[in-house]
Coordinates of C-alpha atoms and ligand atoms in Angstrom, one line a residue:
M1 CA 43.2 15.2 15.9
I2 CA 44.5 11.9 14.5
D3 CA 45.7 13.0 11.2
L4 CA 45.4 10.2 8.5
R5 CA 45.1 12.6 5.5
S6 CA 48.7 11.8 4.3
D7 CA 52.1 10.7 5.5
T8 CA 53.3 14.2 4.5
V9 CA 51.8 15.6 7.8
T10 CA 54.6 14.3 10.1
R11 CA 56.5 16.9 12.2
P12 CA 60.3 16.4 12.4
T13 CA 61.3 14.5 15.6
Q14 CA 63.5 16.1 18.2
A15 CA 66.4 14.0 17.0
M16 CA 65.8 15.1 13.4
R17 CA 65.7 18.8 14.5
E18 CA 69.0 18.3 16.3
A19 CA 70.6 16.7 13.2
M20 CA 69.3 19.7 11.2
M21 CA 70.8 22.2 13.6
A22 CA 74.2 20.4 13.7
A23 CA 74.6 20.1 9.9
P24 CA 77.6 21.9 8.3
L25 CA 76.2 24.3 5.6
G26 CA 77.4 26.0 2.4
D27 CA 75.8 27.4 -0.7
D28 CA 74.5 24.6 -3.0
V29 CA 74.2 26.8 -6.1
L30 CA 77.8 27.8 -5.7
G31 CA 78.6 24.1 -5.4
D32 CA 79.9 23.8 -1.8
E33 CA 77.0 22.6 0.3
P34 CA 78.6 19.6 2.2
T35 CA 75.4 18.2 3.7
V36 CA 73.5 18.3 0.4
Q37 CA 76.4 16.6 -1.3
A38 CA 76.5 14.0 1.4
L39 CA 72.8 13.3 0.9
E40 CA 73.2 13.1 -2.9
A41 CA 76.0 10.6 -2.5
K42 CA 74.0 8.6 0.0
I43 CA 71.0 8.4 -2.3
S44 CA 73.0 7.4 -5.4
A45 CA 74.6 4.6 -3.3
L46 CA 71.2 3.5 -2.0
L47 CA 69.6 3.5 -5.4
G48 CA 72.6 2.3 -7.4
T49 CA 72.8 5.3 -9.7
E50 CA 75.8 7.4 -10.8
A51 CA 74.3 10.6 -9.4
A52 CA 71.4 12.3 -7.6
L53 CA 70.0 15.7 -7.1
F54 CA 68.2 17.1 -4.0
V55 CA 65.0 19.0 -5.0
P56 CA 62.2 20.7 -3.1
S57 CA 59.4 18.3 -4.0
G58 CA 58.5 15.0 -5.6
T59 CA 56.7 16.9 -8.3
M60 CA 59.8 18.7 -9.2
A61 CA 61.8 15.4 -9.2
N62 CA 59.4 13.9 -11.6
Q63 CA 59.1 17.0 -13.8
L64 CA 62.9 17.4 -14.0
A65 CA 63.2 13.8 -15.3
I66 CA 60.5 14.5 -17.9
R67 CA 62.0 17.9 -18.9
S68 CA 65.5 16.4 -19.1
I69 CA 64.4 13.5 -21.4
C70 CA 61.5 14.7 -23.5
E71 CA 60.9 17.2 -26.2
P72 CA 57.7 19.0 -26.9
G73 CA 55.3 16.7 -28.8
D74 CA 56.8 13.6 -27.1
E75 CA 54.6 11.1 -25.4
I76 CA 55.0 9.5 -21.9
I77 CA 53.4 6.2 -21.1
A78 CA 52.0 5.9 -17.6
H79 CA 49.1 4.4 -15.7
R80 CA 45.8 6.3 -16.0
E81 CA 45.7 6.8 -12.3
S82 CA 49.2 8.0 -11.9
H83 CA 50.4 11.0 -9.8
I84 CA 51.9 12.7 -12.8
I85 CA 48.5 12.8 -14.5
H86 CA 46.3 13.7 -11.5
Y87 CA 48.4 15.7 -9.0
E88 CA 51.1 17.6 -10.8
T89 CA 49.0 20.4 -12.2
G90 CA 49.3 19.4 -15.8
A91 CA 53.1 20.0 -15.6
P92 CA 54.1 17.5 -18.3
A93 CA 52.1 19.6 -20.7
A94 CA 52.9 23.0 -19.2
L95 CA 56.6 22.6 -18.6
S96 CA 57.7 20.0 -21.1
G97 CA 55.1 20.1 -23.9
C98 CA 54.4 16.4 -23.5
M99 CA 51.3 14.3 -23.8
I100 CA 50.6 11.2 -21.8
A101 CA 49.3 7.8 -23.1
P102 CA 47.4 6.4 -20.2
L103 CA 47.3 2.7 -19.5
D104 CA 44.7 0.8 -17.5
G105 CA 45.3 -2.0 -15.1
P106 CA 44.4 -3.2 -11.7
R107 CA 45.6 -1.1 -8.7
G108 CA 48.0 1.0 -10.7
L109 CA 49.9 -1.9 -12.3
F110 CA 50.0 -3.0 -16.0
E111 CA 51.6 -5.6 -18.2
P112 CA 54.6 -5.5 -20.7
E113 CA 52.2 -6.1 -23.6
Q114 CA 50.3 -2.9 -22.8
V115 CA 53.6 -0.9 -23.1
R116 CA 54.4 -2.5 -26.4
T117 CA 50.9 -1.8 -27.8
A118 CA 51.1 1.8 -26.7
I119 CA 54.4 2.5 -28.5
R120 CA 53.8 4.7 -31.6
N121 CA 55.2 3.9 -35.1
R122 CA 57.9 6.3 -36.2
D123 CA 55.7 8.2 -38.6
Q124 CA 55.5 12.0 -39.2
H125 CA 51.9 12.0 -37.9
N126 CA 52.7 10.5 -34.5
P127 CA 54.0 11.8 -31.2
V128 CA 57.3 10.2 -30.3
S129 CA 57.0 7.6 -27.5
R130 CA 59.9 8.7 -25.3
M131 CA 59.4 7.7 -21.6
L132 CA 57.7 5.2 -19.4
V133 CA 56.7 6.1 -15.8
M134 CA 56.0 3.4 -13.2
E135 CA 54.7 4.5 -9.8
N136 CA 55.9 2.4 -6.9
T137 CA 54.2 2.3 -4.5
H138 CA 51.1 3.3 -6.5
N139 CA 49.2 6.0 -4.6
K140 CA 45.7 6.0 -6.2
G141 CA 46.0 2.3 -6.8
G142 CA 46.0 1.7 -3.0
G143 CA 49.6 2.0 -1.9
T144 CA 50.3 -0.9 -4.3
V145 CA 53.7 -2.5 -4.5
W146 CA 54.8 -3.8 -7.9
P147 CA 55.8 -7.4 -7.8
V148 CA 59.5 -7.4 -8.7
A149 CA 59.1 -9.9 -11.7
Q150 CA 56.3 -7.9 -13.2
F151 CA 58.1 -4.7 -12.6
A152 CA 61.2 -6.0 -14.3
A153 CA 59.3 -7.3 -17.3
V154 CA 57.4 -4.0 -17.8
A155 CA 60.6 -2.0 -17.5
A156 CA 62.4 -4.3 -19.9
A157 CA 59.5 -3.9 -22.4
G158 CA 59.9 -0.1 -22.2
R159 CA 63.7 -0.2 -22.6
D160 CA 63.5 -2.7 -25.5
C161 CA 61.3 -0.2 -27.3
G162 CA 63.9 2.6 -26.6
L163 CA 61.9 4.3 -23.8
H164 CA 63.6 6.0 -20.9
V165 CA 62.1 4.2 -17.8
H166 CA 61.4 6.3 -14.7
I167 CA 60.2 5.2 -11.3
D168 CA 57.9 7.7 -9.5
G169 CA 59.2 6.3 -6.2
A170 CA 57.7 8.9 -3.8
R171 CA 57.1 5.9 -1.6
L172 CA 59.7 3.5 -3.0
M173 CA 61.1 2.7 0.5
N174 CA 57.6 1.6 1.5
A175 CA 57.7 -0.9 -1.4
C176 CA 61.1 -2.1 -0.4
V177 CA 60.3 -2.6 3.3
A178 CA 57.0 -4.4 2.4
L179 CA 59.0 -6.9 0.3
N180 CA 62.1 -6.8 2.5
I181 CA 64.3 -6.1 -0.5
A182 CA 66.9 -3.5 -1.5
P183 CA 65.8 -0.6 -3.7
T184 CA 68.2 -1.8 -6.4
S185 CA 65.9 -4.8 -6.9
F186 CA 63.7 -2.2 -8.7
T187 CA 66.1 0.5 -9.7
Q188 CA 68.5 -1.8 -11.6
H189 CA 65.8 -2.1 -14.3
V190 CA 65.3 1.7 -14.9
D191 CA 67.0 4.9 -16.0
S192 CA 65.8 7.4 -13.3
V193 CA 64.1 7.4 -9.9
S194 CA 62.4 10.0 -7.8
V195 CA 62.1 9.5 -4.1
C196 CA 60.4 11.7 -1.4
F197 CA 61.8 12.3 2.1
S198 CA 58.7 14.2 3.1
K199 CA 56.3 11.3 3.0
G200 CA 56.7 8.2 5.2
L201 CA 60.3 8.9 5.9
G202 CA 59.2 11.9 8.0
A203 CA 61.4 14.8 6.8
P204 CA 59.8 18.2 6.6
V205 CA 60.8 19.0 3.0
G206 CA 62.6 17.4 0.1
S207 CA 62.9 14.8 -2.6
A208 CA 65.6 13.5 -4.9
L209 CA 66.0 12.6 -8.5
A210 CA 68.6 9.9 -9.2
G211 CA 70.0 8.6 -12.5
S212 CA 73.1 8.9 -14.7
T213 CA 75.6 11.7 -14.4
K214 CA 74.5 13.0 -17.8
L215 CA 70.8 13.0 -16.8
I216 CA 71.5 14.7 -13.4
A217 CA 73.6 17.4 -15.0
R218 CA 70.7 18.3 -17.3
A219 CA 68.2 18.1 -14.4
R220 CA 70.4 20.4 -12.3
R221 CA 70.2 23.1 -15.0
F222 CA 66.4 22.7 -15.2
R223 CA 66.1 22.7 -11.4
K224 CA 67.6 26.2 -11.6
M225 CA 65.3 27.1 -14.4
F226 CA 62.2 25.9 -12.5
G227 CA 63.3 28.0 -9.4
G228 CA 64.2 24.9 -7.3
A229 CA 67.9 25.6 -6.7
M230 CA 68.5 26.3 -3.0
R231 CA 71.3 27.7 -0.9
Q232 CA 71.9 26.5 2.6
S233 CA 69.7 23.5 1.9
G234 CA 71.9 21.3 4.0
L235 CA 69.4 22.2 6.8
L236 CA 66.8 20.1 4.9
A237 CA 69.3 17.6 3.5
A238 CA 70.3 16.8 7.1
A239 CA 66.7 15.9 7.9
A240 CA 66.6 13.6 4.9
I241 CA 69.9 11.9 5.9
H242 CA 68.5 11.4 9.4
A243 CA 65.3 10.0 7.9
L244 CA 67.3 7.5 5.8
D245 CA 69.3 6.4 8.8
H246 CA 66.4 6.1 11.3
H247 CA 63.0 6.0 9.6
V248 CA 63.2 3.3 6.9
V249 CA 63.0 0.1 8.9
R250 CA 60.1 1.5 11.0
L251 CA 58.0 1.9 7.9
A252 CA 57.0 -1.7 8.7
D253 CA 55.1 -0.3 11.8
D254 CA 53.1 2.0 9.5
H255 CA 52.2 -1.0 7.3
A256 CA 51.1 -3.0 10.4
N257 CA 49.1 -0.1 11.6
A258 CA 47.4 0.3 8.2
R259 CA 46.5 -3.4 8.3
A260 CA 45.1 -3.1 11.8
L261 CA 43.0 0.0 10.7
A262 CA 41.8 -2.0 7.7
R263 CA 40.6 -4.9 10.0
F264 CA 38.5 -2.4 12.0
I265 CA 37.1 -0.7 8.9
A266 CA 36.2 -4.1 7.3
E267 CA 33.8 -4.6 10.3
I268 CA 32.1 -1.2 10.2
P269 CA 28.7 -1.3 8.4
G270 CA 28.5 0.9 5.4
L271 CA 32.2 1.0 4.8
M272 CA 33.5 -1.2 1.9
L273 CA 37.2 -1.9 2.3
E274 CA 39.1 -2.3 -0.9
G275 CA 40.4 -5.9 -0.8
T276 CA 40.8 -7.8 2.5
P277 CA 42.8 -6.3 5.4
D278 CA 45.6 -8.7 4.8
E279 CA 45.9 -7.4 1.3
V280 CA 46.7 -3.8 2.4
P281 CA 50.1 -3.6 0.8
T282 CA 51.7 -0.6 2.6
N283 CA 50.6 2.4 4.6
M284 CA 47.4 3.3 2.8
V285 CA 43.8 2.1 3.4
F286 CA 41.1 2.8 0.9
F287 CA 37.4 2.2 1.3
S288 CA 34.2 3.3 -0.3
L289 CA 31.0 4.4 1.3
D290 CA 27.5 3.0 1.2
Q291 CA 25.0 5.4 -0.4
R292 CA 23.4 6.3 2.9
L293 CA 26.6 7.6 4.4
G294 CA 26.7 10.4 1.8
T295 CA 29.7 11.6 -0.2
A296 CA 33.3 11.1 0.7
S297 CA 33.6 14.9 1.5
E298 CA 30.5 14.7 3.8
F299 CA 31.8 11.7 5.5
C300 CA 35.3 13.2 6.1
A301 CA 33.7 16.4 7.5
R302 CA 31.6 14.2 9.9
L303 CA 34.7 12.3 10.8
A304 CA 36.6 15.5 11.7
R305 CA 34.1 16.1 14.4
Y306 CA 35.3 12.9 15.9
H307 CA 38.9 14.1 15.7
V308 CA 40.0 12.0 12.8
A309 CA 41.2 13.6 9.5
A310 CA 41.0 11.7 6.2
I311 CA 40.8 12.9 2.6
P312 CA 38.2 12.1 -0.1
M313 CA 39.9 10.3 -3.1
G314 CA 36.7 10.1 -5.2
P315 CA 33.0 10.8 -4.9
R316 CA 32.6 7.9 -2.5
R317 CA 36.1 6.9 -1.9
V318 CA 38.1 7.7 1.2
R319 CA 41.9 7.3 1.8
M320 CA 43.6 7.0 5.2
V321 CA 47.4 6.9 5.5
T322 CA 49.5 5.8 8.5
H323 CA 52.8 7.4 9.4
L324 CA 55.4 8.2 12.0
D325 CA 53.1 10.4 14.0
V326 CA 50.3 7.8 14.5
S327 CA 50.8 5.0 17.0
A328 CA 49.0 1.7 17.4
T329 CA 47.0 3.3 20.2
D330 CA 46.0 6.1 17.9
I331 CA 44.7 3.5 15.4
D332 CA 42.4 2.0 18.1
A333 CA 41.1 5.5 18.9
A334 CA 40.6 6.3 15.2
A335 CA 38.8 3.0 14.7
R336 CA 36.3 4.0 17.4
S337 CA 35.8 7.4 15.9
I338 CA 35.3 6.0 12.4
H339 CA 32.7 3.6 13.8
A340 CA 30.9 6.4 15.5
A341 CA 30.9 8.6 12.4
A342 CA 29.6 5.7 10.2
T343 CA 26.8 4.7 12.6
E344 CA 25.6 8.1 14.1
P345 CA 22.0 8.8 13.2
H346 CA 22.3 11.3 10.4
T347 CA 21.3 12.7 7.0
A348 CA 19.9 10.8 4.0
Ligands
LIG401 C1 53.4 12.7 -3.1 C2 53.8 12.1 -4.4 C3 54.6 12.8 -5.3 C4 55.2 14.1 -5.0 O1 54.5 15.0 -4.3 P1 55.1 16.4 -3.8 O2 53.9 16.8 -2.9 O3 55.3 17.3 -5.0 O4 56.3 16.1 -3.0 C5 54.9 12.1 -6.5 N1 54.4 10.9 -6.7 C6 53.6 10.3 -5.9 C7 53.1 8.9 -6.3 C8 53.2 10.8 -4.7 O5 52.4 10.2 -3.9

């Protein structure tokens, strides 16, 4: 099976497993986990923040930022298609009592003026506009990278209005590799950042929240409350350190593979690629299906019989993601399978 469902499916490499086995361990809740502390220091240095916190998932990293900043009744401004709205189980409402003001905009991006317009007047009727979340890369938007100037302008609009600005940076390193820039080009404009080690970076588990010492101290308490404080988590932190040392530069390979896959898909009858192959920004390829190919779930089920796994991201929309465990050769094979699944005599 060539698994293009997500970049979360990667298995730790042999070298990563060895790094995990060699890691010195302690008890992170008791405050003496050397490998977790090393990872947290490495992440703060990379992202240019005062502090960082290792957490089990990207969802927890985002939700700790929200819980640490917002009060019940507060409002978070975010793109309508953002991960915190669609894929975090309603957690902003459930865990922090917040509502979200959704913004529209192409491919997950929006403009400074939209943020200014979304800010509520301070009036007893209104929720308090408290936080702005910018997703980079933007998942549902197509693996979109925020242009730095637009990103800086939107973040500045948020901060000027007194908002806490947070990056949902599950794939921030993909954005940085795509633009060949340091993460601080984005993070210098914001107050907190979440990053995932378990996506393109290829670690089995783990994410981090980075921000000020004050924010991270609050988040550490809520991590305990949410059940995410871990003990000999240096085993996992070692995998994340290895990923940061060895799997960042190679994200460019995933991006090249995604573009190659998009070039194949653009040629297959009945599949409508979103944008042109050269516009595929990072490691995700999205396309929609002609009516006669059935629904996205039906198409993905058919594709599985040709040994390619993908996931439906809408009634007729399919997502494919490249990662550490798919080679350029796999992409050629996947392309042949996708062609076969799209052209086999079938159904409606
Ligand atoms: C994957 C992802 C997350 C976090 O997901 P977890 O599965 O909880 O680690 C957060 N934001 C975005 C944009 C993501 O793609």
